[in-house]
Coordinates of C-alpha atoms and ligand atoms in Angstrom, one line a residue:
X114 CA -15.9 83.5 -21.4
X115 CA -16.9 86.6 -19.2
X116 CA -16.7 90.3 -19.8
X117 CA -15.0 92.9 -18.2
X118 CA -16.7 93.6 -14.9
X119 CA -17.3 96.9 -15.4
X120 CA -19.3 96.0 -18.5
X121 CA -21.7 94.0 -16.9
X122 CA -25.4 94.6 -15.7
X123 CA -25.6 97.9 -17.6
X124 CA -28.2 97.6 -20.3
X125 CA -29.9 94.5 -19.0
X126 CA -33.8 94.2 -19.1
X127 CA -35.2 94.3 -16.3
X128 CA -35.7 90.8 -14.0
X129 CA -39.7 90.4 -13.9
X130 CA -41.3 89.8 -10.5
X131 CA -41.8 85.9 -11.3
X132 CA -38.3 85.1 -12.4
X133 CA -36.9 81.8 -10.9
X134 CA -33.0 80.9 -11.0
X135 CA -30.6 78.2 -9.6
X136 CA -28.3 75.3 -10.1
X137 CA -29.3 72.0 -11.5
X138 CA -27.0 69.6 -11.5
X139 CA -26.5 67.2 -14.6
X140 CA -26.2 63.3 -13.5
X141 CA -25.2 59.9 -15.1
X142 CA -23.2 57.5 -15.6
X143 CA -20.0 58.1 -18.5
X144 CA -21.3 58.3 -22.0
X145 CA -25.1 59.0 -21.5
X146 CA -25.1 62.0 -23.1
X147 CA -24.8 64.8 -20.7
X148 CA -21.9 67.0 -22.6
X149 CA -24.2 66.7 -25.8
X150 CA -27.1 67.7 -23.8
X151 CA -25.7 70.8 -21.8
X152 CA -24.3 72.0 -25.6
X153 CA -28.2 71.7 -27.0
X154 CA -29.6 73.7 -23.9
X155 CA -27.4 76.5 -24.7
X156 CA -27.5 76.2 -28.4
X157 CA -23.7 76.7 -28.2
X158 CA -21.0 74.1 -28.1
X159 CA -19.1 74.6 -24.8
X160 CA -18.6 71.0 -23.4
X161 CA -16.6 68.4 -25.4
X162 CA -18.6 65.3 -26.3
X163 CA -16.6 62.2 -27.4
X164 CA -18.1 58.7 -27.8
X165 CA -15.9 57.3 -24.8
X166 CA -16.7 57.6 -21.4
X167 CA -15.2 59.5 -19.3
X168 CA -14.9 62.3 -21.9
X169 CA -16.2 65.1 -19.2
X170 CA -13.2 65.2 -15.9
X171 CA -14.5 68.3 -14.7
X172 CA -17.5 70.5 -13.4
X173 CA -18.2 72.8 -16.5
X174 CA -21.2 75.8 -15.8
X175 CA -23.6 76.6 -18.7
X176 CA -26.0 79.3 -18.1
X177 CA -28.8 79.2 -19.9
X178 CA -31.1 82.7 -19.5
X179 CA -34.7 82.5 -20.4
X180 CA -37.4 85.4 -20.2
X181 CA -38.8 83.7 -17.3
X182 CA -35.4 82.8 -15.3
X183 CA -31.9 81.8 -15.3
X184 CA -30.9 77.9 -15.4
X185 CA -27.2 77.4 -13.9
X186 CA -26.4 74.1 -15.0
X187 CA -23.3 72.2 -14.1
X188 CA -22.2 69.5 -16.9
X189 CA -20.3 66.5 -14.3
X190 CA -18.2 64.1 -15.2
X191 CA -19.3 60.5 -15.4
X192 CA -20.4 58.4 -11.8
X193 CA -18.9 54.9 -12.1
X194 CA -17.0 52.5 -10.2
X195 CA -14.0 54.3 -10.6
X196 CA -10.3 52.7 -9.7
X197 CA -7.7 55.0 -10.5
X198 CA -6.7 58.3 -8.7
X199 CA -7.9 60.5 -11.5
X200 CA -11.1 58.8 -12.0
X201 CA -11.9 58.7 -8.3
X202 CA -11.6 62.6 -8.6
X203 CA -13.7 62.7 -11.3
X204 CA -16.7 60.9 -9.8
X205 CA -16.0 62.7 -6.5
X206 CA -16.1 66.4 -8.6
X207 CA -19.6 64.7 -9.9
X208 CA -20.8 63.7 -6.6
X209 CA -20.1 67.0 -4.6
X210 CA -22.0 68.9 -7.5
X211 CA -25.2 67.7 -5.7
X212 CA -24.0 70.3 -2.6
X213 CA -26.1 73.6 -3.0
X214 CA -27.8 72.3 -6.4
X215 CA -31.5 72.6 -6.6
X216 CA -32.4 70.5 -8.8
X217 CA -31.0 67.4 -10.5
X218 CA -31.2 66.4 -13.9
X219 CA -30.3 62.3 -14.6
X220 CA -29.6 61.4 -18.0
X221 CA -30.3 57.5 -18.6
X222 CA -29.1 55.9 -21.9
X223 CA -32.0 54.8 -23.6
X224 CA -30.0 53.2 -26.6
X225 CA -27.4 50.6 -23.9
X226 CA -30.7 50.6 -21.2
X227 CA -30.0 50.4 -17.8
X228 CA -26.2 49.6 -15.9
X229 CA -25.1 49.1 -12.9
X230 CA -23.9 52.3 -12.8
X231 CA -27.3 53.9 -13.4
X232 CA -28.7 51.8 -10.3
X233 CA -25.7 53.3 -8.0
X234 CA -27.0 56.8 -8.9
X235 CA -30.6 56.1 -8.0
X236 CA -29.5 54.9 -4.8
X237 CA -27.8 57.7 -4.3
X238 CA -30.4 60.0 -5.3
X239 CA -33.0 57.8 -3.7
X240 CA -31.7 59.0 -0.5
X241 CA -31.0 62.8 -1.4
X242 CA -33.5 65.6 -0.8
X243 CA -33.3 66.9 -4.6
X244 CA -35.7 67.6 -7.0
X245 CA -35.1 65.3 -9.6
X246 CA -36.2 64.9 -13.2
X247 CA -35.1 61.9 -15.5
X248 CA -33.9 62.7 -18.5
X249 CA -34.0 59.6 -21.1
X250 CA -31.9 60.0 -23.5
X251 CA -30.6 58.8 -27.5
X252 CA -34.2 58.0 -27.9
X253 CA -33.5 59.0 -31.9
X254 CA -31.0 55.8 -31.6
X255 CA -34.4 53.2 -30.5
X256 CA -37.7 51.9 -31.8
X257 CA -40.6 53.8 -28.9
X258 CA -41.3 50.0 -27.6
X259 CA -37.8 49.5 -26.7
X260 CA -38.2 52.9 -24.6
X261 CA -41.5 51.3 -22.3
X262 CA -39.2 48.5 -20.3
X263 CA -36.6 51.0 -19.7
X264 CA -39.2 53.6 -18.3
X265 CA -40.9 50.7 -16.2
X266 CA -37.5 50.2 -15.0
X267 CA -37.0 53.7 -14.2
X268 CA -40.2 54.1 -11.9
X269 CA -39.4 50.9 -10.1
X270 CA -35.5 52.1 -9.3
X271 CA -36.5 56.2 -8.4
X272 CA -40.4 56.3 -8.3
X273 CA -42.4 59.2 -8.7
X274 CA -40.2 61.5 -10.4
X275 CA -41.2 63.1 -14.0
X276 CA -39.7 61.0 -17.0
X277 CA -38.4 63.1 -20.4
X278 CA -38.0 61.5 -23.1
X279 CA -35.5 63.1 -25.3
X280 CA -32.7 63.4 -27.8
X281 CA -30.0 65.5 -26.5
X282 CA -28.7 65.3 -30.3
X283 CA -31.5 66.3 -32.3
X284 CA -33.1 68.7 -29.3
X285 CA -36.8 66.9 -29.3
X286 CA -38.9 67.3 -26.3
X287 CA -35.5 69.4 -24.7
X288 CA -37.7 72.2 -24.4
X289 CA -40.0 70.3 -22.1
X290 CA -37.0 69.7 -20.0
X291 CA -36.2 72.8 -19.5
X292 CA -39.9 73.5 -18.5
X293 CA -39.5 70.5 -15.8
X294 CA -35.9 72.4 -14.5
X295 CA -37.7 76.1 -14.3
X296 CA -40.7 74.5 -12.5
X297 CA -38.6 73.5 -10.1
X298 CA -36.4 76.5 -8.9
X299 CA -37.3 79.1 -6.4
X300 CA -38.0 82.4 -7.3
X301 CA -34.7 84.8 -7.6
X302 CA -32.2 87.2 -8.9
X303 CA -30.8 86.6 -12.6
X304 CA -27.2 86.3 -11.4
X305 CA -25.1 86.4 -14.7
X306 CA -25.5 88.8 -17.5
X307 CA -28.3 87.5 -20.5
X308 CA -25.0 86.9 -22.9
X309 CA -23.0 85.1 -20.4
X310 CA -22.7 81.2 -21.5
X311 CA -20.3 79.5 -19.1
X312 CA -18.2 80.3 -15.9
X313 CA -15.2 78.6 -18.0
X314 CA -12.0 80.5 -19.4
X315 CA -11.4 80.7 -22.7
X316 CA -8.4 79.1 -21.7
X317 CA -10.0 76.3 -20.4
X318 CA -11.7 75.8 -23.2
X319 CA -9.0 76.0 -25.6
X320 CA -7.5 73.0 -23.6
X321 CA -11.0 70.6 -23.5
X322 CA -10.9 71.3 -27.2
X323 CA -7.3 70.1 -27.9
X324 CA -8.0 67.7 -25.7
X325 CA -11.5 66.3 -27.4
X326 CA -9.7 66.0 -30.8
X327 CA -6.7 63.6 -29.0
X328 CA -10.3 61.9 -27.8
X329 CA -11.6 61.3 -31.2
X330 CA -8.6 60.3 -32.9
X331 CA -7.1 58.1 -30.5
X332 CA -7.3 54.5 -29.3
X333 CA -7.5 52.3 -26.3
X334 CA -5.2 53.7 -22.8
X335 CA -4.0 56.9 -25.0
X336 CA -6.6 59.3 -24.9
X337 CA -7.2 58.5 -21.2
X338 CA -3.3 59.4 -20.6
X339 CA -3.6 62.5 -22.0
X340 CA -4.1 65.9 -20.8
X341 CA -4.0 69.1 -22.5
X342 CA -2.4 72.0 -20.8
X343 CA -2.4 75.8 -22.4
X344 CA 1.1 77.5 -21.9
X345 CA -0.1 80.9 -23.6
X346 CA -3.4 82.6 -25.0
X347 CA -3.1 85.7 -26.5
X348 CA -5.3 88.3 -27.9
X349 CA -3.4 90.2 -31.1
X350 CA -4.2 92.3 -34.0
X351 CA -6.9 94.2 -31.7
X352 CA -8.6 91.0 -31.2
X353 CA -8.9 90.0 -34.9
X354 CA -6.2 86.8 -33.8
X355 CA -5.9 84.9 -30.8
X356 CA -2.6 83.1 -30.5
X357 CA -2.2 80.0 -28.2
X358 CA 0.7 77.8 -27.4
X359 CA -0.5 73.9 -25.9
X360 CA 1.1 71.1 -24.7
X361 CA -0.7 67.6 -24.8
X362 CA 0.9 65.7 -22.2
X363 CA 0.6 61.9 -22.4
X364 CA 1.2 59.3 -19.8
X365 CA 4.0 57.7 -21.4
X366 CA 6.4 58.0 -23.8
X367 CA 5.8 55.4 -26.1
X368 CA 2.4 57.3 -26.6
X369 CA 4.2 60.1 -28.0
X370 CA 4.9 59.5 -31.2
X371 CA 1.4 58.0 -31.9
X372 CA 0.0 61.4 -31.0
X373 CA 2.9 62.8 -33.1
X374 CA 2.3 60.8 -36.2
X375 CA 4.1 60.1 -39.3
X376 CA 6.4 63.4 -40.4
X377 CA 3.7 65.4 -37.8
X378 CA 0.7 64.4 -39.5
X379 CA -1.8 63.0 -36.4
X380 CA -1.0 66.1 -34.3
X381 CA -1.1 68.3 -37.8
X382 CA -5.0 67.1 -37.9
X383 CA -5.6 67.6 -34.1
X384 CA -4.3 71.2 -34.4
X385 CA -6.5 71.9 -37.6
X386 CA -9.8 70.6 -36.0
X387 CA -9.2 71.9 -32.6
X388 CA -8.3 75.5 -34.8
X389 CA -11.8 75.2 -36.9
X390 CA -13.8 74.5 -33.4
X391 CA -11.9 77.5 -31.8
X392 CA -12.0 80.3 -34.3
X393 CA -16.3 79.2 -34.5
X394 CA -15.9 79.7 -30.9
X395 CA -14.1 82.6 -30.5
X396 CA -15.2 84.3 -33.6
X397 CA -11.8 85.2 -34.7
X398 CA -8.4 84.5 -36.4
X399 CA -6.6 81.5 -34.2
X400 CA -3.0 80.5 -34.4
X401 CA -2.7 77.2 -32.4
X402 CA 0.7 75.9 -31.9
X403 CA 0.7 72.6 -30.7
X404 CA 3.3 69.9 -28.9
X405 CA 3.8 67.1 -27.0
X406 CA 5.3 66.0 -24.2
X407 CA 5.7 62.9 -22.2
X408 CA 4.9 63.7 -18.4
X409 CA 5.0 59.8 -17.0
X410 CA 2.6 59.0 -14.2
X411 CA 0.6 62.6 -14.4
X412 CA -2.5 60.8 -13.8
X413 CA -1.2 59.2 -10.6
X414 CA -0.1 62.2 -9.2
X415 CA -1.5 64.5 -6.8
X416 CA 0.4 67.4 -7.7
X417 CA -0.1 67.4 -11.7
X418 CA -3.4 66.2 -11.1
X419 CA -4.0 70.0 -9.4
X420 CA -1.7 71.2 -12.1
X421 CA -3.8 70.2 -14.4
X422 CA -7.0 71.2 -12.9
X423 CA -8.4 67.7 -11.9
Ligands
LIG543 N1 -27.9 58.9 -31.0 C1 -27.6 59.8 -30.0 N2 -26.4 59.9 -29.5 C2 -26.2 60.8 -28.5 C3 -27.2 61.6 -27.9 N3 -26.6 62.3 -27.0 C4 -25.3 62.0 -26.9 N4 -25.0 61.1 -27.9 C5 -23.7 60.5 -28.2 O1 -23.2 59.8 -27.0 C6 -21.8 59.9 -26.9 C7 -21.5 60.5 -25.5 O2 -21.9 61.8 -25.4 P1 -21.4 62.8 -24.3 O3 -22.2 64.0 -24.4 O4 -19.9 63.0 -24.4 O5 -21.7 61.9 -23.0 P2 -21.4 62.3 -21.5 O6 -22.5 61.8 -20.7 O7 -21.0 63.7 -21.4 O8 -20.1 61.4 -21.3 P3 -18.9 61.6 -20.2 O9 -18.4 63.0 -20.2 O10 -17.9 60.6 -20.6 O11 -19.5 61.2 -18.9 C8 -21.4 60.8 -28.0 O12 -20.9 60.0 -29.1 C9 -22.6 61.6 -28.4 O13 -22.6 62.0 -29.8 C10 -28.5 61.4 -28.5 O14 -29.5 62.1 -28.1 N5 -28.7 60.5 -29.5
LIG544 MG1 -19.4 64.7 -20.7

């Protein structure tokens, strides 16, 4: 999602004297809520959201720009316990997003309360030297005396650090959020372009899509054994079409014709919703040509693992 180089910086405003800019980094355990709320700070759907966990497998950059400064903020992928190769990856990509941050954003689940999970992260931020602000979120999903114990809870695990109360899904109080992260940046440059949304490919993109529709619609070990990988993106018609070619690949075979459906159908709907969600995107005509392919122990293997990006 970038423009040509040579197009950029040219009729930008000018950066005022007080602007502030830098990374914060958002936090939590799977399923809190952090996808949803990266998509409502850039008023732009850019992250897939799914109500699994472990939806989000890599860093994804928003950029949100502001009159008074430039918020880079990195969407991570759940921090849990996490057993298998390509979860451990996960959590590590989540982890090492707290290198050169400046801030930190946690998002709690106000709706499940605290986890386990959620006291592993304070520990670990306990000890870190970030700036931290805790988001608490889904509080459209509970009754405001159901939100005091969790906030009690809060102080006592990571004291001292400013508590928002917020819904990532309807956008209340996400403004003062965003006041919190600005407060706490240094002063700098504006380092992207005011239009520029996210440091991911369109082709990326295109893939989380696909592969958020396979989220939605299936069950159980299958959307976990899936990954989606883009064979071709291309522009056509001077850019009034895009035409891409992707292959979900799922852990085994028997998951294939699941995905398939009967006579086509499941994969038929995946194609047509991931279409809808790209041509919004994209703001153009999209031919997405879909298939399926059984690629047995991907998510065990190193090498697919970095073929696919994780
Ligand atoms: N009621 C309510 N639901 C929310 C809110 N924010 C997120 N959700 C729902 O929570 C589920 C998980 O949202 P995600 O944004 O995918 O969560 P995540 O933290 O990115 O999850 P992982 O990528 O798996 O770590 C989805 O079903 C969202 O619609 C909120 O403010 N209120
Ligand atoms: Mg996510």
């Amino acid at each position: 999602m970038t423009e040509p180089e040579s197009m950029r910086g040219q009729e930008e405003a000018p950066v005022p004297a007080d602007f502030r800019s830098g990374f914060v980094s958002i936090l939590g355990r799977p399923n809190v809520g952090k996808s949803t709320l990266l998509n409502q700070l850039l008023g732009e759907k850019i992250a897939i959201v799914s109500p699994r966990p472990q939806t989000t497998r890599n860093r994804i950059m928003g950029i949100k720009t502001m009159p008074g400064g430039q918020i880079l903020l990195l969407d991570t992928p759940g921090i849990h316990r996490a057993r298998s190769l390509l979860n451990r990856r996960m959590v590590d990509v989540a982890k090492r997003s707290l290198v050169d941050v400046e801030a930190v954003v946690w998002v709690v689940d106000a709706s499940s309360g605290l986890r386990g999970d959620d006291q592993d992260i304070a520990g670990i931020l306990s000890k870190s030297r970030h700036e931290t602000l805790i988001a608490l979120n889904k509080i459209d999903a509970v009754s405001k005396g159901r939100l005091l114990p969790v906030m009690a809870r809060l102080a006592e695990l990571l004291p001292d650090r400013e508590i928002v109360p917020i819904s990532a899904r309807t956008g209340e109080n996400v403004a003062l959020l965003v006041e919190g992260m600005l407060k706490r940046l240094p002063s700098g440059p504006r380092y992207f372009p005011e239009d520029e949304l996210t440091d991911q490919t369109e082709r990326f993109i295109a893939a989380e899509i696909v592969r958020e529709k396979v989220f939605l619609r299936t069950r159980q070990e299958i959307p976990y054994g899936t990954a989606v990988s883009v064979r071709s993106f291309e522009e056509k018609d001077g850019g009034a079409l895009v035409v891409i070619a992707a292959t979900i690949h799922t852990e085994r075979e028997g998951h294939k014709p699941i995905l398939i459906g009967k006579r086509g159908a499941a994969l038929k709907e995946i194609g047509s919703e991931a279409r809808e969600d790209l041509e919004r995107l994209l703001g153009c005509r999209v031919y997405l040509e879909l298939a399926v392919k059984a690629t047995p122990g991907w998510s065990r293997d190193p090498r697919s693992l970095e073929a696919f990006g994780l």
